[in-house]
Coordinates of C-alpha atoms in Angstrom, one line a residue:
Chain A
M1 CA -9.3 -14.9 33.4
I2 CA -10.9 -16.1 30.2
L3 CA -8.8 -18.0 27.6
V4 CA -10.3 -17.7 24.1
G5 CA -9.7 -20.4 21.5
Q6 CA -9.9 -24.2 21.0
Y7 CA -7.2 -26.6 22.2
D8 CA -6.8 -28.0 18.6
S9 CA -4.7 -24.9 18.1
P10 CA -1.2 -25.6 19.6
F11 CA -0.9 -21.9 20.4
V12 CA -4.0 -22.0 22.5
R13 CA -3.0 -25.3 24.1
R14 CA 0.4 -24.1 25.1
V15 CA -1.2 -21.2 27.0
A16 CA -3.8 -23.5 28.6
I17 CA -1.1 -25.9 29.8
S18 CA 1.1 -23.0 31.1
L19 CA -1.8 -21.6 33.1
R20 CA -2.4 -25.0 34.6
V21 CA 1.3 -25.7 35.3
L22 CA 1.4 -22.3 37.1
G23 CA -1.8 -23.0 39.0
L24 CA -3.7 -20.0 37.5
P25 CA -7.4 -20.8 37.1
Y26 CA -9.2 -19.7 33.9
E27 CA -12.5 -20.0 32.1
H28 CA -12.5 -21.4 28.6
D29 CA -14.2 -19.6 25.7
T30 CA -14.2 -22.1 22.8
R31 CA -15.4 -19.8 20.0
S32 CA -14.0 -20.8 16.7
V33 CA -11.9 -18.7 14.3
F34 CA -13.8 -20.3 11.5
G35 CA -17.4 -20.4 12.8
D36 CA -17.3 -17.1 14.7
F37 CA -14.9 -14.9 12.8
D38 CA -16.8 -11.6 13.4
A39 CA -17.1 -12.3 17.1
M40 CA -13.4 -13.2 17.1
L41 CA -12.5 -9.8 15.5
K42 CA -14.2 -8.1 18.4
V43 CA -11.9 -9.7 20.9
N44 CA -8.7 -9.6 18.9
P45 CA -8.4 -7.1 16.0
V46 CA -6.3 -9.6 14.1
G47 CA -8.9 -12.3 14.4
R48 CA -6.6 -14.8 15.9
I49 CA -6.5 -17.2 18.8
P50 CA -5.5 -17.3 21.6
S51 CA -6.6 -14.2 23.5
L52 CA -6.5 -14.0 27.3
I53 CA -9.1 -11.7 28.8
L54 CA -7.8 -10.5 32.2
D55 CA -10.1 -9.9 35.2
D56 CA -10.0 -6.1 34.7
G57 CA -11.1 -6.6 31.1
E58 CA -7.7 -6.0 29.4
V59 CA -7.2 -8.3 26.5
L60 CA -3.9 -9.9 25.7
V61 CA -3.4 -11.2 22.2
D62 CA -0.7 -13.5 20.8
S63 CA 0.5 -16.5 22.7
A64 CA 4.1 -15.3 23.2
A65 CA 2.9 -12.0 24.7
I66 CA 0.4 -13.9 27.0
L67 CA 3.2 -16.4 28.1
D68 CA 5.5 -13.4 28.8
H69 CA 2.8 -11.8 31.0
L70 CA 2.2 -15.1 32.9
D71 CA 5.9 -15.5 33.6
Q72 CA 6.1 -11.9 34.8
S73 CA 3.2 -12.3 37.1
V74 CA 4.5 -15.5 38.8
G75 CA 8.1 -14.2 39.2
P76 CA 11.5 -15.5 38.2
E77 CA 11.5 -18.6 40.4
R78 CA 8.4 -20.1 38.9
A79 CA 8.6 -18.6 35.4
L80 CA 8.6 -21.1 32.6
L81 CA 11.3 -19.3 30.6
P82 CA 14.5 -18.0 32.1
L83 CA 14.3 -14.2 32.4
Q84 CA 17.8 -13.6 31.2
G85 CA 21.2 -14.9 30.2
D86 CA 22.3 -17.8 28.0
G87 CA 19.5 -20.0 29.2
R88 CA 16.9 -17.5 27.9
R89 CA 18.6 -17.3 24.6
R90 CA 18.7 -21.1 24.2
A91 CA 15.1 -21.4 25.3
L92 CA 14.0 -18.8 22.8
R93 CA 15.8 -20.6 20.1
L94 CA 13.9 -23.8 20.9
M95 CA 10.6 -22.0 21.1
A96 CA 11.3 -20.3 17.7
L97 CA 11.9 -23.7 16.2
A98 CA 8.7 -25.1 17.8
T99 CA 6.5 -22.2 16.9
G100 CA 8.0 -22.0 13.4
G101 CA 7.3 -25.8 13.0
I102 CA 3.7 -25.3 14.1
E103 CA 3.2 -22.4 11.7
K104 CA 4.6 -24.2 8.7
I105 CA 2.9 -27.6 9.3
G106 CA -0.2 -25.6 10.0
A107 CA 0.1 -23.8 6.7
S108 CA 0.3 -27.2 4.9
V109 CA -2.7 -28.5 6.8
Y110 CA -4.8 -25.4 5.9
E111 CA -3.7 -25.9 2.3
R112 CA -4.7 -29.6 2.3
L113 CA -7.9 -29.3 4.3
V114 CA -9.4 -25.8 4.4
R115 CA -8.6 -24.5 0.9
P116 CA -10.9 -25.6 -1.9
S117 CA -9.2 -28.4 -3.7
A118 CA -9.1 -26.5 -7.0
C119 CA -7.0 -23.8 -5.4
R120 CA -4.4 -26.0 -3.8
W121 CA -0.7 -25.7 -4.8
P122 CA 1.3 -28.8 -4.3
D123 CA 4.7 -27.0 -4.4
W124 CA 3.6 -24.8 -1.5
I125 CA 2.6 -27.8 0.6
E126 CA 5.9 -29.4 -0.1
R127 CA 7.8 -26.2 0.8
C128 CA 5.9 -25.7 4.1
V129 CA 6.4 -29.4 5.1
A130 CA 10.1 -29.1 4.4
Q131 CA 10.3 -26.0 6.6
G132 CA 8.2 -27.6 9.4
M133 CA 10.1 -30.8 9.3
G134 CA 13.4 -28.9 9.3
A135 CA 12.2 -27.5 12.7
V136 CA 11.2 -31.0 13.9
A137 CA 14.6 -32.4 12.9
A138 CA 16.4 -29.6 14.7
L139 CA 14.4 -30.2 17.9
E140 CA 15.0 -34.0 17.7
A141 CA 18.7 -33.2 17.8
E142 CA 18.3 -31.7 21.3
P143 CA 18.8 -33.8 24.4
W144 CA 15.4 -33.4 26.3
P145 CA 16.6 -35.1 29.5
A146 CA 13.6 -36.9 31.1
E147 CA 14.4 -35.6 34.6
A148 CA 14.3 -31.9 33.6
R149 CA 11.7 -29.5 35.0
I150 CA 8.7 -28.7 32.8
D151 CA 9.4 -25.4 31.0
Q152 CA 8.1 -23.4 28.1
P153 CA 10.4 -25.1 25.4
R154 CA 9.2 -28.5 26.5
I155 CA 5.5 -27.4 26.6
T156 CA 5.6 -25.8 23.2
T157 CA 7.6 -28.6 21.6
A158 CA 5.2 -31.2 23.0
C159 CA 2.3 -29.2 21.6
L160 CA 4.1 -29.2 18.2
V161 CA 4.6 -33.0 18.3
R162 CA 1.0 -33.7 19.2
Y163 CA -0.2 -31.3 16.5
V164 CA 1.9 -32.9 13.8
K165 CA 0.8 -36.5 14.9
M166 CA -2.8 -35.4 14.9
T167 CA -3.0 -33.5 11.6
S168 CA -0.2 -35.2 9.5
P169 CA 0.6 -38.6 11.1
E170 CA 2.6 -39.7 8.1
L171 CA 5.2 -37.1 8.9
M172 CA 6.0 -38.4 12.4
P173 CA 5.4 -42.1 12.6
Q174 CA 6.3 -43.6 16.0
G175 CA 10.0 -44.2 16.2
R176 CA 11.3 -41.9 13.5
F177 CA 12.0 -39.1 16.1
P178 CA 12.6 -41.1 19.2
R179 CA 13.6 -38.2 21.5
L180 CA 10.5 -36.2 20.6
D181 CA 8.4 -39.3 21.0
A182 CA 9.8 -39.7 24.5
L183 CA 9.3 -36.0 25.3
S184 CA 5.7 -36.2 24.0
S185 CA 4.9 -39.3 26.1
L186 CA 6.3 -37.7 29.3
C187 CA 4.4 -34.5 28.7
E188 CA 1.1 -36.0 27.6
A189 CA 1.0 -38.1 30.7
R190 CA 0.8 -35.0 32.9
P191 CA -2.6 -33.8 34.1
E192 CA -2.2 -30.4 32.4
F193 CA -1.7 -32.0 29.0
Q194 CA -4.5 -34.6 29.6
A195 CA -7.0 -31.8 30.5
T196 CA -6.2 -30.0 27.3
F197 CA -6.0 -32.9 24.9
P198 CA -7.7 -31.9 21.6
A199 CA -9.8 -35.1 21.4
D200 CA -12.4 -33.5 19.1
Y201 CA -10.0 -32.2 16.4
A202 CA -12.0 -30.9 13.5
V203 CA -10.9 -28.3 11.0
P204 CA -13.7 -27.4 8.5
R205 CA -12.9 -29.2 5.3
S206 CA -13.5 -28.0 1.8
A207 CA -14.4 -30.2 -1.2
Chain B
M1 CA 27.5 -10.3 13.5
I2 CA 25.9 -11.2 10.2
L3 CA 22.2 -10.4 9.6
V4 CA 20.7 -12.8 7.0
G5 CA 17.8 -11.6 4.9
Q6 CA 16.6 -8.8 2.7
Y7 CA 15.2 -5.5 3.9
D8 CA 12.0 -6.1 1.9
S9 CA 11.0 -8.4 4.8
P10 CA 9.7 -6.1 7.6
F11 CA 10.9 -8.8 10.0
V12 CA 14.5 -8.4 8.7
R13 CA 14.2 -4.7 8.5
R14 CA 13.0 -4.3 12.1
V15 CA 16.1 -6.2 13.3
A16 CA 18.4 -4.1 11.0
I17 CA 16.9 -0.9 12.3
S18 CA 17.2 -2.0 15.9
L19 CA 20.9 -3.0 15.4
R20 CA 21.5 0.5 14.0
V21 CA 19.6 2.3 16.7
L22 CA 21.6 0.4 19.4
G23 CA 24.9 1.1 17.6
L24 CA 25.7 -2.5 17.0
P25 CA 27.6 -3.0 13.7
Y26 CA 26.7 -5.9 11.4
E27 CA 27.4 -7.4 8.0
H28 CA 24.5 -8.0 5.7
D29 CA 23.9 -11.3 3.9
T30 CA 21.2 -10.8 1.4
R31 CA 20.5 -14.3 0.3
S32 CA 16.9 -14.8 -0.7
V33 CA 14.3 -17.2 0.7
F34 CA 13.1 -17.7 -2.8
G35 CA 16.3 -17.9 -4.7
D36 CA 18.5 -19.7 -2.1
F37 CA 16.0 -21.9 -0.2
D38 CA 18.5 -24.8 0.3
A39 CA 21.2 -22.4 1.5
M40 CA 18.7 -20.8 3.8
L41 CA 17.7 -24.1 5.4
K42 CA 21.4 -24.6 6.3
V43 CA 21.4 -21.3 8.3
N44 CA 17.9 -21.7 9.8
P45 CA 16.2 -25.1 9.9
V46 CA 12.8 -23.5 9.3
G47 CA 14.1 -21.7 6.2
R48 CA 13.1 -18.3 7.3
I49 CA 14.6 -14.9 7.6
P50 CA 16.0 -13.1 9.5
S51 CA 18.8 -15.0 11.2
L52 CA 21.5 -13.4 13.1
I53 CA 24.9 -15.1 13.2
L54 CA 26.8 -14.1 16.3
D55 CA 30.6 -13.6 16.3
D56 CA 31.1 -17.0 18.0
G57 CA 29.0 -18.7 15.3
E58 CA 25.8 -19.2 17.3
V59 CA 22.8 -18.6 15.0
L60 CA 19.7 -16.8 16.4
V61 CA 16.5 -17.4 14.4
D62 CA 13.2 -15.5 14.6
S63 CA 13.1 -11.7 14.8
A64 CA 11.5 -11.6 18.2
A65 CA 14.2 -13.9 19.7
I66 CA 16.9 -11.8 18.1
L67 CA 15.4 -8.5 19.4
D68 CA 15.2 -10.1 22.9
H69 CA 18.9 -10.9 22.7
L70 CA 19.8 -7.4 21.6
D71 CA 17.9 -5.9 24.4
Q72 CA 19.5 -8.2 26.9
S73 CA 22.9 -7.4 25.6
V74 CA 22.6 -3.6 25.8
G75 CA 20.9 -3.6 29.3
P76 CA 17.7 -2.2 30.6
E77 CA 18.5 1.5 30.1
R78 CA 19.0 1.2 26.4
A79 CA 16.7 -1.7 25.7
L80 CA 14.0 -1.0 23.0
L81 CA 11.3 -2.8 25.0
P82 CA 10.7 -2.4 28.8
L83 CA 12.0 -5.4 30.6
Q84 CA 9.0 -5.7 32.9
G85 CA 5.8 -4.3 34.2
D86 CA 2.8 -2.6 32.6
G87 CA 4.9 -0.9 30.0
R88 CA 6.2 -4.2 28.8
R89 CA 2.7 -5.7 28.5
R90 CA 1.5 -2.7 26.6
A91 CA 4.5 -2.8 24.3
L92 CA 4.1 -6.5 23.6
R93 CA 0.4 -5.9 22.7
L94 CA 1.4 -3.2 20.1
M95 CA 4.1 -5.5 18.7
A96 CA 1.7 -8.5 18.5
L97 CA -0.7 -6.2 16.5
A98 CA 2.1 -5.0 14.2
T99 CA 3.6 -8.5 13.6
G100 CA 0.2 -10.0 13.2
G101 CA -0.6 -7.2 10.6
I102 CA 2.6 -8.0 8.7
E103 CA 1.9 -11.7 8.7
K104 CA -1.6 -11.3 7.4
I105 CA -1.0 -8.6 4.8
G106 CA 2.1 -10.7 3.9
A107 CA -0.1 -13.8 3.4
S108 CA -2.4 -11.8 1.1
V109 CA 0.6 -10.5 -0.9
Y110 CA 2.0 -14.0 -1.3
E111 CA -1.5 -15.2 -2.5
R112 CA -1.7 -12.3 -5.0
L113 CA 1.9 -12.4 -6.3
V114 CA 3.7 -15.6 -5.6
R115 CA 1.0 -18.2 -6.0
P116 CA 0.1 -19.3 -9.5
S117 CA -3.0 -17.4 -10.5
A118 CA -5.0 -20.7 -11.1
C119 CA -4.4 -21.6 -7.4
R120 CA -5.5 -18.3 -5.9
W121 CA -8.5 -18.2 -3.5
P122 CA -10.2 -14.8 -3.3
D123 CA -12.0 -15.5 0.0
W124 CA -8.6 -16.2 1.6
I125 CA -7.2 -12.9 0.4
E126 CA -10.2 -11.1 1.7
R127 CA -9.9 -12.8 5.1
C128 CA -6.2 -12.1 5.5
V129 CA -6.7 -8.4 4.4
A130 CA -9.5 -8.1 7.0
Q131 CA -7.2 -9.5 9.7
G132 CA -4.3 -7.3 8.7
M133 CA -6.3 -4.2 8.4
G134 CA -7.9 -5.0 11.8
A135 CA -4.4 -4.7 13.2
V136 CA -3.7 -1.5 11.3
A137 CA -7.0 0.1 12.6
A138 CA -6.1 -0.9 16.2
L139 CA -2.6 0.6 15.9
E140 CA -4.1 3.8 14.3
A141 CA -6.2 4.2 17.5
E142 CA -3.0 4.5 19.6
P143 CA -1.6 8.0 20.4
W144 CA 2.0 7.7 19.0
P145 CA 3.2 11.0 20.5
A146 CA 5.8 12.6 18.2
E147 CA 8.2 13.4 21.0
A148 CA 8.4 9.9 22.3
R149 CA 11.7 8.0 22.3
I150 CA 12.2 5.4 19.5
D151 CA 11.3 2.0 20.8
Q152 CA 10.4 -1.4 19.5
P153 CA 6.7 -0.9 19.0
R154 CA 7.4 2.2 17.0
I155 CA 10.1 0.5 14.9
T156 CA 7.9 -2.6 14.2
T157 CA 4.8 -0.5 13.5
A158 CA 6.7 1.8 11.1
C159 CA 8.0 -1.3 9.3
L160 CA 4.4 -2.6 9.0
V161 CA 3.2 0.7 7.5
R162 CA 6.0 0.9 5.0
Y163 CA 5.4 -2.8 4.0
V164 CA 1.6 -2.2 3.5
K165 CA 2.2 1.0 1.5
M166 CA 4.9 -0.8 -0.6
T167 CA 3.0 -4.0 -1.4
S168 CA -0.7 -3.0 -1.1
P169 CA -0.8 0.8 -1.5
E170 CA -4.6 0.8 -2.0
L171 CA -5.1 -0.4 1.6
M172 CA -3.3 2.7 3.1
P173 CA -3.8 5.7 0.9
Q174 CA -2.2 8.8 2.4
G175 CA -4.6 10.4 4.9
R176 CA -6.8 7.4 5.8
F177 CA -4.6 6.5 8.8
P178 CA -3.2 9.9 9.8
R179 CA -1.5 8.9 13.0
L180 CA 0.3 6.0 11.3
D181 CA 1.2 8.3 8.4
A182 CA 2.8 10.7 10.9
L183 CA 4.6 7.9 12.8
S184 CA 5.9 6.5 9.5
S185 CA 7.1 9.9 8.3
L186 CA 9.0 10.6 11.6
C187 CA 10.6 7.1 11.5
E188 CA 11.5 7.0 7.8
A189 CA 13.3 10.3 8.2
R190 CA 15.8 8.7 10.6
P191 CA 19.1 7.5 9.3
E192 CA 18.5 3.9 10.5
F193 CA 15.3 3.7 8.4
Q194 CA 16.8 5.4 5.4
A195 CA 19.8 3.0 5.4
T196 CA 17.4 0.0 5.4
F197 CA 14.8 1.3 2.9
P198 CA 13.8 -1.6 0.6
A199 CA 14.2 0.4 -2.6
D200 CA 14.5 -2.7 -4.8
Y201 CA 11.4 -4.5 -3.6
A202 CA 10.8 -7.5 -5.8
V203 CA 8.9 -10.7 -4.9
P204 CA 9.1 -13.3 -7.6
R205 CA 5.8 -13.2 -9.4
S206 CA 3.9 -16.1 -10.9
A207 CA 1.8 -16.1 -14.0

């Protein structure tokens, strides 16, 4: 399998971590949505990351669809998301909050860094940050017991926390969200997280 | 159940149509993400639509999570998405294309209509339209047989087509995407689509 996309995208990173947690080897194609947009469109018609190219050449697009396939392929005992019932509904709620938070904080980051400064709209940044931090606050209210098994809500939420601390550190100073800080520390200490740490974070910046 | 959100959002509409196809009655709360942002944040911490408020007060957020719950509640025979196997993977691919198309065309619509004109960035509109129309072209390449049972890829794709034709008619003139035109006509003739037709489409516009 080939995972397309850089780990500075939390959507790519959650797939990479899930592959490693499940013991599924992959090659890593780090083409960039900014630098290689035309090449990206050939892999994924929507020009997004991640994509996962299966060994038979089939291309899965969208991290949620990829994670669903991985869970199906390893079976219900090892799946990172419950396959049914109340547990699944609760897990999907946490994942919707975490992915919504990534999308909204991501939109504020794009507005601050990628968009030419003359075209920035402060009200939009404020709105997106309010939405993203609404998700963060809702996730902080969850228990996140330290002894719990690693699963998809924990992976995705830890990817959100790392992304916010990396791109917008003023929003999540150490101590303001103590449960999420603890979850993040536990997760980032794991080998699957260390191997996918986006150490070279670099969004192209505009003047 | 109470469905929160207006039908001019294709994410709300696909949930409304799915509820009707499955014969699940609901009340409709049409508060707006623009007019009632603070009220919206109380229902959904990310301030997004749709939300689905269950009869016991539990609030589901995110249309994919809501649709997953509906499928689980009606069982595998009536579910709008296959619960496993190749059929599920293929269906999730189509849905990823359709939702990606909605998100990207939606981003171009927001940029053209909602954002103050001084803050618009033509390159961004062009990029989002290229991504959204990449999804449309990939969906046009699918067969969409007329006799097939209504399912979630058909519902979501028809909602995408209606949304593009409503907001950006120059992108999908009648005849350019004949298979999607035919799918849209078949779907929009159904009572579930007619009852959720966004006749009063109105995004707040900026100068």
